[in-house]
PDB file of C-alpha atoms in Angstrom:
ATOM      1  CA  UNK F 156       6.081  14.548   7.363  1.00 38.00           C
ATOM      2  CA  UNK F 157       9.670  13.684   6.986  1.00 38.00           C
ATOM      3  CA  UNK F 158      10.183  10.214   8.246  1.00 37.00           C
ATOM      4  CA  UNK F 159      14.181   8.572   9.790  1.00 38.00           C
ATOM      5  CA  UNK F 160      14.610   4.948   9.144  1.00 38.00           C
ATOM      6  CA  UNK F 161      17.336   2.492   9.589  1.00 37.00           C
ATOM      7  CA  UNK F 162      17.040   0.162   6.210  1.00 37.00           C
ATOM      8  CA  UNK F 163      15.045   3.335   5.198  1.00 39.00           C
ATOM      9  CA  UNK F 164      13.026   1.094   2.268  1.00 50.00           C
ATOM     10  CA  UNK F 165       9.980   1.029   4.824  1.00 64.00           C
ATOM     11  CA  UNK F 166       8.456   3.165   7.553  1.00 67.00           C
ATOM     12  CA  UNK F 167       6.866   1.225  10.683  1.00 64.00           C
ATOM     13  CA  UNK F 168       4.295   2.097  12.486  1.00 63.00           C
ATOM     14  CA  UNK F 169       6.026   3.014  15.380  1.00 63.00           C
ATOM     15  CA  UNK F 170       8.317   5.599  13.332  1.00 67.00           C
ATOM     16  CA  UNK F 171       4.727   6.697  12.150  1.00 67.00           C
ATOM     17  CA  UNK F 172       3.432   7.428  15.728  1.00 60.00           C
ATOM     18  CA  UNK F 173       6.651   9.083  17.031  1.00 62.00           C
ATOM     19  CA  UNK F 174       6.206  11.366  14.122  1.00 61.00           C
ATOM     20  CA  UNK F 175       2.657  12.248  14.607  1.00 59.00           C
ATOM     21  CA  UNK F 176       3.183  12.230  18.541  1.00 53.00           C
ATOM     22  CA  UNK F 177      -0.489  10.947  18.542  1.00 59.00           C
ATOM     23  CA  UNK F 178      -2.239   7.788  20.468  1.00 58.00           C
ATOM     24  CA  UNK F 179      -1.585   4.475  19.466  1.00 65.00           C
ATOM     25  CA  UNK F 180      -1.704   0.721  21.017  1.00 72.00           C
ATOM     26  CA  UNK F 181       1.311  -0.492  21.741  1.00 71.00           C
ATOM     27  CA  UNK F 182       2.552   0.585  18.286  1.00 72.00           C
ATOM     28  CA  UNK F 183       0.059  -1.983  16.983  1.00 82.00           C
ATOM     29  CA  UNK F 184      -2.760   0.122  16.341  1.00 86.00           C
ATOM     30  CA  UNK F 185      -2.762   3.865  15.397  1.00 87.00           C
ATOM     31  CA  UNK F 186      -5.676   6.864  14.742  1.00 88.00           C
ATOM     32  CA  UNK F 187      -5.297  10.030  13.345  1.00 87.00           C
ATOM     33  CA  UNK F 188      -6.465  13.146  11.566  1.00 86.00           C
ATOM     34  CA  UNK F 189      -3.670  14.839   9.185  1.00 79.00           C
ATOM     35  CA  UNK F 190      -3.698  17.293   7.037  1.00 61.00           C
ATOM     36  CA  UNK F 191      -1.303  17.427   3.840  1.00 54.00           C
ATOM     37  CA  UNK F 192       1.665  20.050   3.731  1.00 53.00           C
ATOM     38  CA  UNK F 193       4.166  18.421   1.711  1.00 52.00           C
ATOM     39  CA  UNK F 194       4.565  19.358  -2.065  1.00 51.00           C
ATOM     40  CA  UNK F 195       4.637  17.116  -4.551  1.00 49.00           C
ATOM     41  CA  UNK F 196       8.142  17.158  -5.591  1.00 49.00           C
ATOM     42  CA  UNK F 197       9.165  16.553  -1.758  1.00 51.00           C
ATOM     43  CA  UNK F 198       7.319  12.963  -1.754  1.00 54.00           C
ATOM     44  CA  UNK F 199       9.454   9.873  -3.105  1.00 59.00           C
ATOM     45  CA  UNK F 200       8.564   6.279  -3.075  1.00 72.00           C
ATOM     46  CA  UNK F 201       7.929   5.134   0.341  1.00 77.00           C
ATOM     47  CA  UNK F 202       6.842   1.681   2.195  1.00 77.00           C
ATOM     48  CA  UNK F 203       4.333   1.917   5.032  1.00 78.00           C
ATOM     49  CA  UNK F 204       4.932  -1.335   6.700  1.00 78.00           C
ATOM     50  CA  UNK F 205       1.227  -1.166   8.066  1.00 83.00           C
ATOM     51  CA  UNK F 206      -2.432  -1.622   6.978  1.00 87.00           C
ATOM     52  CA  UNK F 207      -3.927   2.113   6.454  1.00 90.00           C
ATOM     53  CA  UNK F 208      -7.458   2.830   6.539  1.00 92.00           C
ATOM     54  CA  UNK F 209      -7.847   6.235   5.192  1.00 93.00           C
ATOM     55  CA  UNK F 210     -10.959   8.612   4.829  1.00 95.00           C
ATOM     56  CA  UNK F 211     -10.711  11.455   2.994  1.00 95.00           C
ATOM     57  CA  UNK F 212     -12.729  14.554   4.388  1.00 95.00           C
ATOM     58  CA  UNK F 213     -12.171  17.628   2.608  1.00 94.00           C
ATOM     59  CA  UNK F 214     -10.278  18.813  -0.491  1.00 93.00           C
ATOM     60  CA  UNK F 215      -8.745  17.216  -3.588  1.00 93.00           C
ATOM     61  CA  UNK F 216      -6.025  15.382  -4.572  1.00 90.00           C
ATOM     62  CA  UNK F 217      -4.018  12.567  -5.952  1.00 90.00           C
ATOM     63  CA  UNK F 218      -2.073   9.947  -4.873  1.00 90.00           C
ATOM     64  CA  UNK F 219      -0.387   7.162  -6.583  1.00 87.00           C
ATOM     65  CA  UNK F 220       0.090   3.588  -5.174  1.00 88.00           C
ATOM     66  CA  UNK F 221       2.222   0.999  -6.844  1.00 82.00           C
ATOM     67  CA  UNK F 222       1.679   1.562 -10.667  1.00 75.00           C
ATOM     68  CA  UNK F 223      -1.687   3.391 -10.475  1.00 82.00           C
ATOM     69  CA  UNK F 224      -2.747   7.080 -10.068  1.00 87.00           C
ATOM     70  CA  UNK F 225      -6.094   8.124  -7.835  1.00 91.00           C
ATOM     71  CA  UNK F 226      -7.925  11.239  -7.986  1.00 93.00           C
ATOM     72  CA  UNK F 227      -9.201  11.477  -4.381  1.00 94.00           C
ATOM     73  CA  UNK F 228     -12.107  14.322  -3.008  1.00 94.00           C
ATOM     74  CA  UNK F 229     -14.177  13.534   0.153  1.00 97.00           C
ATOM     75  CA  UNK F 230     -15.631  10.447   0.953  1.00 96.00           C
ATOM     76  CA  UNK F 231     -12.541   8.812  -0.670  1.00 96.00           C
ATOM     77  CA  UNK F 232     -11.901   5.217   0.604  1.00 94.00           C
ATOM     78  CA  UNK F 233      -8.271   4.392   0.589  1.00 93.00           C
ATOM     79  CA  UNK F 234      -6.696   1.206   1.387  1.00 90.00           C
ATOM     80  CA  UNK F 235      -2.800   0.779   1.537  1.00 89.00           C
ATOM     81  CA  UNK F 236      -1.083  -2.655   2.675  1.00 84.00           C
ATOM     82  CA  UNK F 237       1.996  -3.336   3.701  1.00 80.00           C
ATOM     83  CA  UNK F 238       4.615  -3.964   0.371  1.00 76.00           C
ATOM     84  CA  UNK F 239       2.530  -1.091  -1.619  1.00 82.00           C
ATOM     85  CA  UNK F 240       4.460   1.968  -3.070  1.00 82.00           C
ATOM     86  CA  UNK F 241       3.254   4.879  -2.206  1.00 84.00           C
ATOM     87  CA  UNK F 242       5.037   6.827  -4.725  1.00 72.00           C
ATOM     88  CA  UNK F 243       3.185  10.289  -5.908  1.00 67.00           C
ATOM     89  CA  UNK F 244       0.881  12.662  -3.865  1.00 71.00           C
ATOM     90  CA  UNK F 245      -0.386  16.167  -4.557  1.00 78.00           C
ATOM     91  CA  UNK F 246      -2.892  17.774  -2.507  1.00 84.00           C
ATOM     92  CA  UNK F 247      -4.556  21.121  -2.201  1.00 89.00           C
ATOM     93  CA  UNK F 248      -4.225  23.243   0.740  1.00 87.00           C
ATOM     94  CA  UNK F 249      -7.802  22.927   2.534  1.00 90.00           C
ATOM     95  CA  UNK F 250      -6.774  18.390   2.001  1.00 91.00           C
ATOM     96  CA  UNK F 251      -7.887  16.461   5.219  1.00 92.00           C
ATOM     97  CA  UNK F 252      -8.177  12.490   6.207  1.00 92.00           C
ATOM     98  CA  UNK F 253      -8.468  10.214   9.078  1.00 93.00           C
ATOM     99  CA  UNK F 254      -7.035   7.440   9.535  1.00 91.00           C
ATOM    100  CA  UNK F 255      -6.339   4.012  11.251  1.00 90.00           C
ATOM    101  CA  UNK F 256      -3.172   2.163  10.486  1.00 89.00           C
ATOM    102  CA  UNK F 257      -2.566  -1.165  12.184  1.00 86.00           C
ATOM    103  CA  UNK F 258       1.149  -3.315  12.165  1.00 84.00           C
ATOM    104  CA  UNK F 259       1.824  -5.902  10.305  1.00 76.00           C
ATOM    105  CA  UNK F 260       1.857  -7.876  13.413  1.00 75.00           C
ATOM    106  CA  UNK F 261      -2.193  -7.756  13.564  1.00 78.00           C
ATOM    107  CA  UNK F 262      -2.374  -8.485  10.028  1.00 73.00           C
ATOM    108  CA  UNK F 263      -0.590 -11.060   9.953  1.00 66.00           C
ATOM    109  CA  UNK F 264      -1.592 -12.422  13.616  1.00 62.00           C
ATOM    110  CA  UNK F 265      -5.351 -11.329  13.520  1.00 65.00           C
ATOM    111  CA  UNK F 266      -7.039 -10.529  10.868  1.00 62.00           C
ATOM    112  CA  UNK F 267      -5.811 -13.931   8.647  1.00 52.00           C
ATOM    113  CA  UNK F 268      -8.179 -15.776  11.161  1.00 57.00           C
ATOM    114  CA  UNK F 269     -11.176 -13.939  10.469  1.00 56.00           C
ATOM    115  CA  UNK F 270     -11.179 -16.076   6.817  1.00 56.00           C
ATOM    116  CA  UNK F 271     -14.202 -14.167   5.566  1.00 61.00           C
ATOM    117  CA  UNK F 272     -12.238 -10.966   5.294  1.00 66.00           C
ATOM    118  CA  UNK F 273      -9.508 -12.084   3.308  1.00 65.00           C
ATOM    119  CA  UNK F 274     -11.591 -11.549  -0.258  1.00 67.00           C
ATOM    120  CA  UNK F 275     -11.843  -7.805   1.295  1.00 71.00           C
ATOM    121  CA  UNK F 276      -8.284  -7.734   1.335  1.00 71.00           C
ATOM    122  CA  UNK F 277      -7.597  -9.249  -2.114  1.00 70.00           C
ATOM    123  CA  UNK F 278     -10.185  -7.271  -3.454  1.00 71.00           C
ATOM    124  CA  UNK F 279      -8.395  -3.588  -2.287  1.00 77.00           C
ATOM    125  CA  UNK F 280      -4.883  -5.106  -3.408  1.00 75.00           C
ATOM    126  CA  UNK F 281      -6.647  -4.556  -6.681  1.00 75.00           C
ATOM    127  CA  UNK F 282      -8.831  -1.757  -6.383  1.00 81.00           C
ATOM    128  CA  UNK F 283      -7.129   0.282  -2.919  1.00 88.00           C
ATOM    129  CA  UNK F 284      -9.625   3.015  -3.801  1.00 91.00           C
ATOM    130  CA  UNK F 285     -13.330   3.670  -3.601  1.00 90.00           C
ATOM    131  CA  UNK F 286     -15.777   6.085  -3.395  1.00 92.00           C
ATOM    132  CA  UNK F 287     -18.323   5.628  -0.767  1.00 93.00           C
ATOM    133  CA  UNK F 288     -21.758   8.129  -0.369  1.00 94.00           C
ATOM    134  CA  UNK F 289     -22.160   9.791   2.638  1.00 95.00           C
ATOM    135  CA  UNK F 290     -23.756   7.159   4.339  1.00 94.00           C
ATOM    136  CA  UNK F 291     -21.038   4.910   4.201  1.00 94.00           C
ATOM    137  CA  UNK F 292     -18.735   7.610   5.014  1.00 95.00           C
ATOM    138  CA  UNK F 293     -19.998   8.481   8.053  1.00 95.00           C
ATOM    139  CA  UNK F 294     -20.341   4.683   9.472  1.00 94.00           C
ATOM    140  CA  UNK F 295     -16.888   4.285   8.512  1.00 94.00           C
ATOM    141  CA  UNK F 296     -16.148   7.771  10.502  1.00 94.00           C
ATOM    142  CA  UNK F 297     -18.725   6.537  13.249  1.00 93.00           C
ATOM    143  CA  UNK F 298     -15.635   3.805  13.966  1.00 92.00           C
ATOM    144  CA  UNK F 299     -13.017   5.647  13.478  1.00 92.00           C
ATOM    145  CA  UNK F 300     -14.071   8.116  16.298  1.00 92.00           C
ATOM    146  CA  UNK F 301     -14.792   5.147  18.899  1.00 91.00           C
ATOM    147  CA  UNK F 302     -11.145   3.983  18.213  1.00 90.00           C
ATOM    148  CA  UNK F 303     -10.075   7.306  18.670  1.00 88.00           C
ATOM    149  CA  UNK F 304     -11.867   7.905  21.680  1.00 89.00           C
ATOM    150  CA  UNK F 305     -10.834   4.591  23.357  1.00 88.00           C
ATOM    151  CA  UNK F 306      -7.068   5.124  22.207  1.00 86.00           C
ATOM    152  CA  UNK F 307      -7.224   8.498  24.039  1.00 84.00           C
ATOM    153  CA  UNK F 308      -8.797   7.375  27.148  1.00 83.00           C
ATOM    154  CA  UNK F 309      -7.443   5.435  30.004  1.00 85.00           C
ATOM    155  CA  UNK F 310      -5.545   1.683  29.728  1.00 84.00           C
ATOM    156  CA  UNK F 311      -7.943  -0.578  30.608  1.00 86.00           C
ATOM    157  CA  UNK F 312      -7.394  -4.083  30.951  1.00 87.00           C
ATOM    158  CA  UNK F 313      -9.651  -5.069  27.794  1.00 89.00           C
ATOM    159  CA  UNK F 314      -8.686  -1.920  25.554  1.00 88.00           C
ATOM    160  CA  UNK F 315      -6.829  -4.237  23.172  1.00 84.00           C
ATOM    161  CA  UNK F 316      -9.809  -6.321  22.569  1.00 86.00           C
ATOM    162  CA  UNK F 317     -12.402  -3.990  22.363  1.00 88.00           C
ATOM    163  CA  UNK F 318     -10.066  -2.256  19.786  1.00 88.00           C
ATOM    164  CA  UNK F 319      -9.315  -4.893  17.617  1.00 86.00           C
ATOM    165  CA  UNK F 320     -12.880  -5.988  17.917  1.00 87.00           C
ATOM    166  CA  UNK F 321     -13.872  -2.539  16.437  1.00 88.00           C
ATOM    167  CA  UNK F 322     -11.363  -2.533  14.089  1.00 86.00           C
ATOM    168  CA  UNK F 323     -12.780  -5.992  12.961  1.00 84.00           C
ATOM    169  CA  UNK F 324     -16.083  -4.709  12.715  1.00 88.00           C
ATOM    170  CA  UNK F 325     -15.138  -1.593  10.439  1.00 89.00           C
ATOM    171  CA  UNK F 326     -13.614  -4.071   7.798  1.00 86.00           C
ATOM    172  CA  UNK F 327     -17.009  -6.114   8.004  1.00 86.00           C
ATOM    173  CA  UNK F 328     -18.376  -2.816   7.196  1.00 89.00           C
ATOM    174  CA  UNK F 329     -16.208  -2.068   4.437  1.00 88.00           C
ATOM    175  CA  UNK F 330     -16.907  -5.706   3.415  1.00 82.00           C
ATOM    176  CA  UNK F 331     -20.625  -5.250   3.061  1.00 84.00           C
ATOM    177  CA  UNK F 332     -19.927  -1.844   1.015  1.00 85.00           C
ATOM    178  CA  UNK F 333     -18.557  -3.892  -1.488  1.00 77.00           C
ATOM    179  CA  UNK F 334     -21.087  -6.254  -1.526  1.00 73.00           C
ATOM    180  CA  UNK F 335     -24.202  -3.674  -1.855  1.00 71.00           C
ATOM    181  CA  UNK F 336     -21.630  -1.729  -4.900  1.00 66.00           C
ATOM    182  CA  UNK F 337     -21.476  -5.325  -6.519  1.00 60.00           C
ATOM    183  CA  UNK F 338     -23.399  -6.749  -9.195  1.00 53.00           C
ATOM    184  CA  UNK F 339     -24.297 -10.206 -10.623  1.00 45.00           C
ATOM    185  CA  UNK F 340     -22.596  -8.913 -13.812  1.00 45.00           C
ATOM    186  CA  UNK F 341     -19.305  -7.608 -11.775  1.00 56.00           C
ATOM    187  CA  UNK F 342     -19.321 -11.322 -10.833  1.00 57.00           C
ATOM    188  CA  UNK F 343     -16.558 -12.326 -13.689  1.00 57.00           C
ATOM    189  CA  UNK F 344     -14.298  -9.059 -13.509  1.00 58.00           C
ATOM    190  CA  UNK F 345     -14.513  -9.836  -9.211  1.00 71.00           C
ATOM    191  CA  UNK F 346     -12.792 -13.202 -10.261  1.00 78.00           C
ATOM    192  CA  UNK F 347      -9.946 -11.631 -12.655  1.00 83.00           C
ATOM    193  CA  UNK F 348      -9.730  -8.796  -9.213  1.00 79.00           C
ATOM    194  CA  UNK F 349      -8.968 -11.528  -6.865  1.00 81.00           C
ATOM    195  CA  UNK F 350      -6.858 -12.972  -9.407  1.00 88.00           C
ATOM    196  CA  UNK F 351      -5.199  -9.782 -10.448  1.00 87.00           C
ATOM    197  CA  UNK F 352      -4.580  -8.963  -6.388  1.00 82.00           C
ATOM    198  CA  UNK F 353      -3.149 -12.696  -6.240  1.00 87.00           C
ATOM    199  CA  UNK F 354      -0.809 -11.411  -8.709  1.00 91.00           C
ATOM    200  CA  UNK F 355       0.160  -8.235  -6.783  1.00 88.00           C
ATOM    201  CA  UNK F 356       1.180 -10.281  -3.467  1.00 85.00           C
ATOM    202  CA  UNK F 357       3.337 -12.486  -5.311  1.00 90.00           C
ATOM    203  CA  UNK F 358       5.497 -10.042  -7.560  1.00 91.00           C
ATOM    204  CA  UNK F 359       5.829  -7.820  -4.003  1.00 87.00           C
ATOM    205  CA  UNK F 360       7.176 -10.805  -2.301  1.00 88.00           C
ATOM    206  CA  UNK F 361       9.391 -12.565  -4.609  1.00 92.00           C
ATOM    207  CA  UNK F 362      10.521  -9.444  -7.470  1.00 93.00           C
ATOM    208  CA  UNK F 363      14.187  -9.317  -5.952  1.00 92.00           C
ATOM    209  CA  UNK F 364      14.385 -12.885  -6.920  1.00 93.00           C
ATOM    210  CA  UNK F 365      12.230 -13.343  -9.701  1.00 93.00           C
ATOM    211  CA  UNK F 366      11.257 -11.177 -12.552  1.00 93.00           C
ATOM    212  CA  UNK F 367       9.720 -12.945 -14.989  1.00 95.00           C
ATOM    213  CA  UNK F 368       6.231 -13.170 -16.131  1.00 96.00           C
ATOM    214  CA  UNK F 369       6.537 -17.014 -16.505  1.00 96.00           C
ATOM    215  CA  UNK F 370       7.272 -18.068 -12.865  1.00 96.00           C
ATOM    216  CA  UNK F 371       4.504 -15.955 -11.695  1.00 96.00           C
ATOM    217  CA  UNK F 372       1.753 -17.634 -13.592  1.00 96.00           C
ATOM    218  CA  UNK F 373       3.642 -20.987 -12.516  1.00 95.00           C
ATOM    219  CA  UNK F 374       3.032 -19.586  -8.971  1.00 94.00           C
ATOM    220  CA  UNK F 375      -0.328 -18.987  -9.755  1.00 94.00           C
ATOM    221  CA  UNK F 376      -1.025 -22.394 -11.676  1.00 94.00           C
ATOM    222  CA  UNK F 377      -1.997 -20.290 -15.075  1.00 95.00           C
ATOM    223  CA  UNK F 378      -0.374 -20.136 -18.291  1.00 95.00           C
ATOM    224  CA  UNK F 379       1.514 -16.616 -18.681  1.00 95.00           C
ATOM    225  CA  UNK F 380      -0.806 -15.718 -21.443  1.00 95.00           C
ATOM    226  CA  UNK F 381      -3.918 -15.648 -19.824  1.00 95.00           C
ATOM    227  CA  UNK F 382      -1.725 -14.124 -16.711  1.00 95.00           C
ATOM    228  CA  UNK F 383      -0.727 -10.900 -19.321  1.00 94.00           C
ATOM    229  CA  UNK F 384      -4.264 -10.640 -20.352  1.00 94.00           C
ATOM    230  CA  UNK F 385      -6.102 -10.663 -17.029  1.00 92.00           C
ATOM    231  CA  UNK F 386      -3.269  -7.909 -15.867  1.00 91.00           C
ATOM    232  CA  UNK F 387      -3.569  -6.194 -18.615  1.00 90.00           C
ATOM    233  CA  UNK F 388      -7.786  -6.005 -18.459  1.00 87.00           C
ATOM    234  CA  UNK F 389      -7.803  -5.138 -15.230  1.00 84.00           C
ATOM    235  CA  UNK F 390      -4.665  -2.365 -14.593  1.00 82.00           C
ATOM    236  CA  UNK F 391      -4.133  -1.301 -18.184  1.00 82.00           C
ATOM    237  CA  UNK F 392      -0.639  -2.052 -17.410  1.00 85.00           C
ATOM    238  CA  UNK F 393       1.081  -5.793 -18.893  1.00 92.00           C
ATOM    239  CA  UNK F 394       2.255  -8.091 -15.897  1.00 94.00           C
ATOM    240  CA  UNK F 395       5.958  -7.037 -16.829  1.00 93.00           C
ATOM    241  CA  UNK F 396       5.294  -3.641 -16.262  1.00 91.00           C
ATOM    242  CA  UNK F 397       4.457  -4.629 -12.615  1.00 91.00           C
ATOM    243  CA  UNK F 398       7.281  -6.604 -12.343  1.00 94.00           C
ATOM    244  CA  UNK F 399       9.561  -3.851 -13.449  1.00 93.00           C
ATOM    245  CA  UNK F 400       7.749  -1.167 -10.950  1.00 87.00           C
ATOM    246  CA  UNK F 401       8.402  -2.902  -7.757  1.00 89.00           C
ATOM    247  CA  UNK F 402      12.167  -2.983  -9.245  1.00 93.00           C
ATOM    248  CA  UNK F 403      12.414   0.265 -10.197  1.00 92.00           C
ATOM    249  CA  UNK F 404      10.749   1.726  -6.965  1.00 87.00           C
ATOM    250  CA  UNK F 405      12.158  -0.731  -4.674  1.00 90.00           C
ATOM    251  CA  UNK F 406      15.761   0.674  -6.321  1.00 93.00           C
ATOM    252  CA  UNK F 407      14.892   4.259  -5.940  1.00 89.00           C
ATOM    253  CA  UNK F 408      13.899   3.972  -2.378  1.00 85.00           C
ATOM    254  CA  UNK F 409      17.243   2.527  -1.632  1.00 89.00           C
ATOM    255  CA  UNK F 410      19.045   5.155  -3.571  1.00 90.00           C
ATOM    256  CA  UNK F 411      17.237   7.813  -1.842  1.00 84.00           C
ATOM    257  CA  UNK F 412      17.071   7.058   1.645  1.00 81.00           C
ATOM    258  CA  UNK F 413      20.101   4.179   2.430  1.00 87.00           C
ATOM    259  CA  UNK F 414      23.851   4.210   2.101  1.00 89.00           C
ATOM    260  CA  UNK F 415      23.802   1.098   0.309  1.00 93.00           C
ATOM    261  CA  UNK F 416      26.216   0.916  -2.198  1.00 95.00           C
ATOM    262  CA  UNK F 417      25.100   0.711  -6.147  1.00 96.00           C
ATOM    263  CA  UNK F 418      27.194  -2.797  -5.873  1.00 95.00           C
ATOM    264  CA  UNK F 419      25.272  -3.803  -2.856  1.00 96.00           C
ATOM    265  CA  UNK F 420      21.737  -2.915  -4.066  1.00 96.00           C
ATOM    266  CA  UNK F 421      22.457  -4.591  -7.766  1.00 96.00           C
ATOM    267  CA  UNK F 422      23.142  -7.861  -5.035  1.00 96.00           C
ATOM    268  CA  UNK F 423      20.127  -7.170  -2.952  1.00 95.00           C
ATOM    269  CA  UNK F 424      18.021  -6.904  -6.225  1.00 95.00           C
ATOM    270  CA  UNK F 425      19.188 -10.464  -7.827  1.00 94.00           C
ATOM    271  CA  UNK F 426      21.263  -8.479 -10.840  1.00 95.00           C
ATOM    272  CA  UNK F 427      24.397 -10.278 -12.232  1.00 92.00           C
ATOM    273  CA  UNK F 428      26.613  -7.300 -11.537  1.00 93.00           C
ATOM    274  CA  UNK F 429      26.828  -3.306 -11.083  1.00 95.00           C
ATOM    275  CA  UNK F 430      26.864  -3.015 -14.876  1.00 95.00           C
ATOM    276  CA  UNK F 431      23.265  -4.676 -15.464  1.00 94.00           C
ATOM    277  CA  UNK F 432      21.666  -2.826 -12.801  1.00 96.00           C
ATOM    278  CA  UNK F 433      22.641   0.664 -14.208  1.00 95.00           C
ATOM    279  CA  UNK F 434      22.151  -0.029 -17.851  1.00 95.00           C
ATOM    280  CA  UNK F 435      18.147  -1.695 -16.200  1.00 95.00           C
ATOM    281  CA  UNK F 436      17.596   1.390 -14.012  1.00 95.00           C
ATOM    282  CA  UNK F 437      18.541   3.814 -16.690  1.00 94.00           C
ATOM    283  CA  UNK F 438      16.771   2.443 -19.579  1.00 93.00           C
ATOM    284  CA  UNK F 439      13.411   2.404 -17.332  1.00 91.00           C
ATOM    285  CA  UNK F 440      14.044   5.916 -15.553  1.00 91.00           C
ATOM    286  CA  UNK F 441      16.527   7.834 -18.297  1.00 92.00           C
ATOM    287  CA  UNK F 442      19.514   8.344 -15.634  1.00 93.00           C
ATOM    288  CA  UNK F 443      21.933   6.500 -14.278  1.00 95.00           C
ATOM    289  CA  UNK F 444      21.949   4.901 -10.233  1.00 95.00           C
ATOM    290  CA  UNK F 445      24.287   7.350  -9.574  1.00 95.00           C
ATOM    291  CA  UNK F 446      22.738  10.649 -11.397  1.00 94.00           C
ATOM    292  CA  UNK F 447      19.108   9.717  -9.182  1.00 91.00           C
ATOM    293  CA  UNK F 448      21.398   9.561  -6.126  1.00 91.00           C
ATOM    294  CA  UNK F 449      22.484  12.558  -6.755  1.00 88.00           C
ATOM    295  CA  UNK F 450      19.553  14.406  -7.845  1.00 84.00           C
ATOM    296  CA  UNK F 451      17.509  13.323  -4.209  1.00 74.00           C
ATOM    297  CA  UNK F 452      20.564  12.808  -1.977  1.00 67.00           C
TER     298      UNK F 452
END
């Protein structure tokens, strides 16, 4: 898929259905099936500015979101929020999914009011993939085809509702997954998950401001030690490594697919001048801004 954008640091979900020329609601909800043809070396880091459901049904892969890698083979849940990186993918040839993606409009506007769901949400900023048996695979493809089928049918005057409604009912679904994989012993890591995912929304929200480990466990009303430690137990990864991935991609995904200016991105990205920025993206990716513009322009 090759994708045109106007900031070009994240892809809406109405870019998404023009590309796929497939049915959608009102560029608020979208279905699909897709099957991967891109190599590996064509994919960059990319912002879907959408929820994505995704169900893998054939084949093998990978497919890395924010600082984490993912083996996926069928019956591979994935779940990918709006502010994740997307930033590695390599599939094999016979690779197939489905899919429903909804705007950030719905969850921001909907789903928030169903309260119930939101650990479901925290808990797959954490963990954004699972493996499910086949049971569980096919309910979640059991909804997936009644969206599909209503998105391809005729526009009734309740469509939106019964559509959200089923949408609504596939995340219960997903919640209760979680809750028949979970054990009373999971119990204390669930807590360090939600706090871990708590962590996650914050540094994508505020990293072109802030990027220190400090103000984030302020934010969070921890110290910064116990902050590093939960990170670090639960991605393998220290909080300032997250910190510096959301830079890093955010900068590359400017560089790549913008005609920002290397001034005008060290600005957008809260560095002191041109001269920082380089000497921070080069030291964390071994070329300069301007060699990776280069390279991918």
């Amino acid at each position: 898929m090759s994708y045109e954008t106007n900031t070009a640091d994240v892809i809406s979900l109405q870019q998404m259905a023009a590309n796929l020329n497939n049915d959608n609601l009102n560029g608020e909800i979208l279905v699909f099936d897709s099957t991967a043809t891109t190599s590996k070396e064509d994919i960059f880091p990319v912002r879907i500015d959408a929820l994505m459901i995704i169900l893998v049904t054939s084949g093998s892969g990978k497919i890395g979101i924010d600082l984490s890698e993912y083996e996926l083979r069928p019956n591979t849940l994935i779940v990918i929020q709006p502010k994740n990186y997307i930033f590695l993918s390599d599939f094999s040839s016979d690779f197939k999914y489905s899919a429903v993606a909804c705007s950030r409009h719905v969850v921001e506007d909907v789903l928030p009011k169903l309260t119930d769901l939101l650990p479901l949400l925290l808990h797959h900023r954490a963990e954004p993939v699972t493996m499910l048996n086949d049971k569980e695979a096919d309910g979640i493809l059991n909804f997936y085809k009644f969206l599909r089928e209503k998105l391809q049918g005729p526009q009734t005057p309740f469509l939106k509702q019964k559509v959200l409604c089923m949408l609504q009912a596939a995340l219960y679904e997903m919640m209760e997954i979680n809750t028949r994989s979970a054990s009373d012993e999971q119990s204390a890591r669930t807590r360090k998950q939600e706090l871990m995912a708590k962590f996650i929304i914050a540094v994508s929200e505020n990293f072109r401001i802030e990027r220190l480990v400090a103000y984030y466990a302020r934010k969070l009303c921890i110290t910064p030690k116990h902050l590093s430690s939960v990170v670090k137990e639960i991605s393998g990864r220290t909080a300032g490594d997250w910190i510096e991935n959301y830079v890093i991609m955010e900068s590359k995904v400017l560089l790549k697919t913008t005609d920002m200016t290397i001034q005008e991105i060290a600005v957008y990205l809260n560095f002191a001048n041109q001269s920082f920025f380089g000497k921070y993206f080069k030291h964390h990716t071994g070329v300069s801004p301007t060699e990776y513009r280069k390279k991918y322009s």
